[in-house]
Amino acid sequence: MSVLNQKTVKEVIKIDGVGLHNGKKVHMEIKPAEPNTGILFKRTDLQNNNLIVPGVFNVSSAVFCTTISNNFGASISTIEHLMGALYGTGIDNALIEIDNDEVPILDGSAKLFVDKIIKTGTTISDLPIKIIKIENKILFKEGNKTISIEPNKISLDIDFEIKYENSFIGNQRNQVKVYEDDLLDIYNSRTFCLYEDIEKLKNMNLAKGGSLENAIVVKDEKILNKEGLRNEKEFVNHKILDCMGDLYLSGFKIIGKLVCSQGGHKLTNQLLRKVFSDDSNFSIIEVKEKNIPHSYINKNILESIA
Ligand SMILES: [Zn+2]
């Protein structure tokens, strides 16, 4: 069976936790799904109209986290780390059942999602994967924040930088090739906030489940988490994880080169809205092994794409 065929999880994965923003307990199950289902969320606490597609145009809020909604007002928040894990581990199809309106934050990273998906394994279907190939360069700017995506040969490259006045975070930049690089540092990197912003978030009724167990808290020249950082570029690496998750709302893996400075959920979503507003900006290719010019793509890369 081809590694370029669509994959789903081999068995049901069960995860319990709390929502970062709503602070409520949540039970989530990642279930196997048929080919061409894509990723689909189901709110099991709602009787009707409880299916929510994680699509670019279904993003109802992208402030602090990514929230998707259906036409009936049912929503799910903080989907980005789970979506990043599904993207990176090559899960094309899955039904995500959840009994509340926010994905559990766990340790603030995608580590547990990735560990569980890898441990459970995947079932490979006999249908080929589809990939979105970016055809035109698209740029989106907002103040001093910029994001762009342009055509690339065969990979998804993400080049991300952050610039913080806080000198502990400071300026960080990292570049990854999503289908080729070891993404362990990306998956393991936790969400973060400034100590002085916690009060603001709580006043906005956000971060009610937030703690040092699920976020890095930066105060002046240090972090309050006793265990320290997990990797040298944990801040920007987390932003890359967010970006991967938000990109997966396009429905398929992407071939393109993305460059972002000081962006986040909102900017990534605005970029994708611009890309998908014009059919000439992208094409969708079905990757069948016989169509691949083997002289130009080596087998290792093929495995990492799938
Ligand atoms: Zn995040």
Coordinates of C-alpha atoms and ligand atoms in Angstrom, one line a residue, residues 20 64-65 78 80-81 105 108-109 189-192 238-239 241-243 265, ligand 1:
L20 CA -7.3 26.7 28.4
F64 CA -5.6 34.1 21.3
C65 CA -6.8 30.8 19.8
T78 CA -8.3 26.1 20.6
E80 CA -4.7 24.6 16.6
H81 CA -2.4 22.3 18.5
I105 CA -4.9 22.3 26.4
G108 CA 0.1 23.6 26.2
S109 CA 1.9 21.8 23.3
S189 CA 6.9 23.7 22.4
R190 CA 4.3 25.2 24.8
T191 CA 2.0 28.2 24.5
F192 CA 3.3 31.2 26.4
H238 CA 5.3 27.2 19.3
K239 CA 4.2 29.9 16.8
L241 CA 3.1 24.7 15.6
D242 CA 0.2 27.2 15.7
C243 CA 0.9 28.1 12.1
H265 CA -3.8 32.8 14.2
Ligands
ZN1 ZN -0.7 27.8 20.4

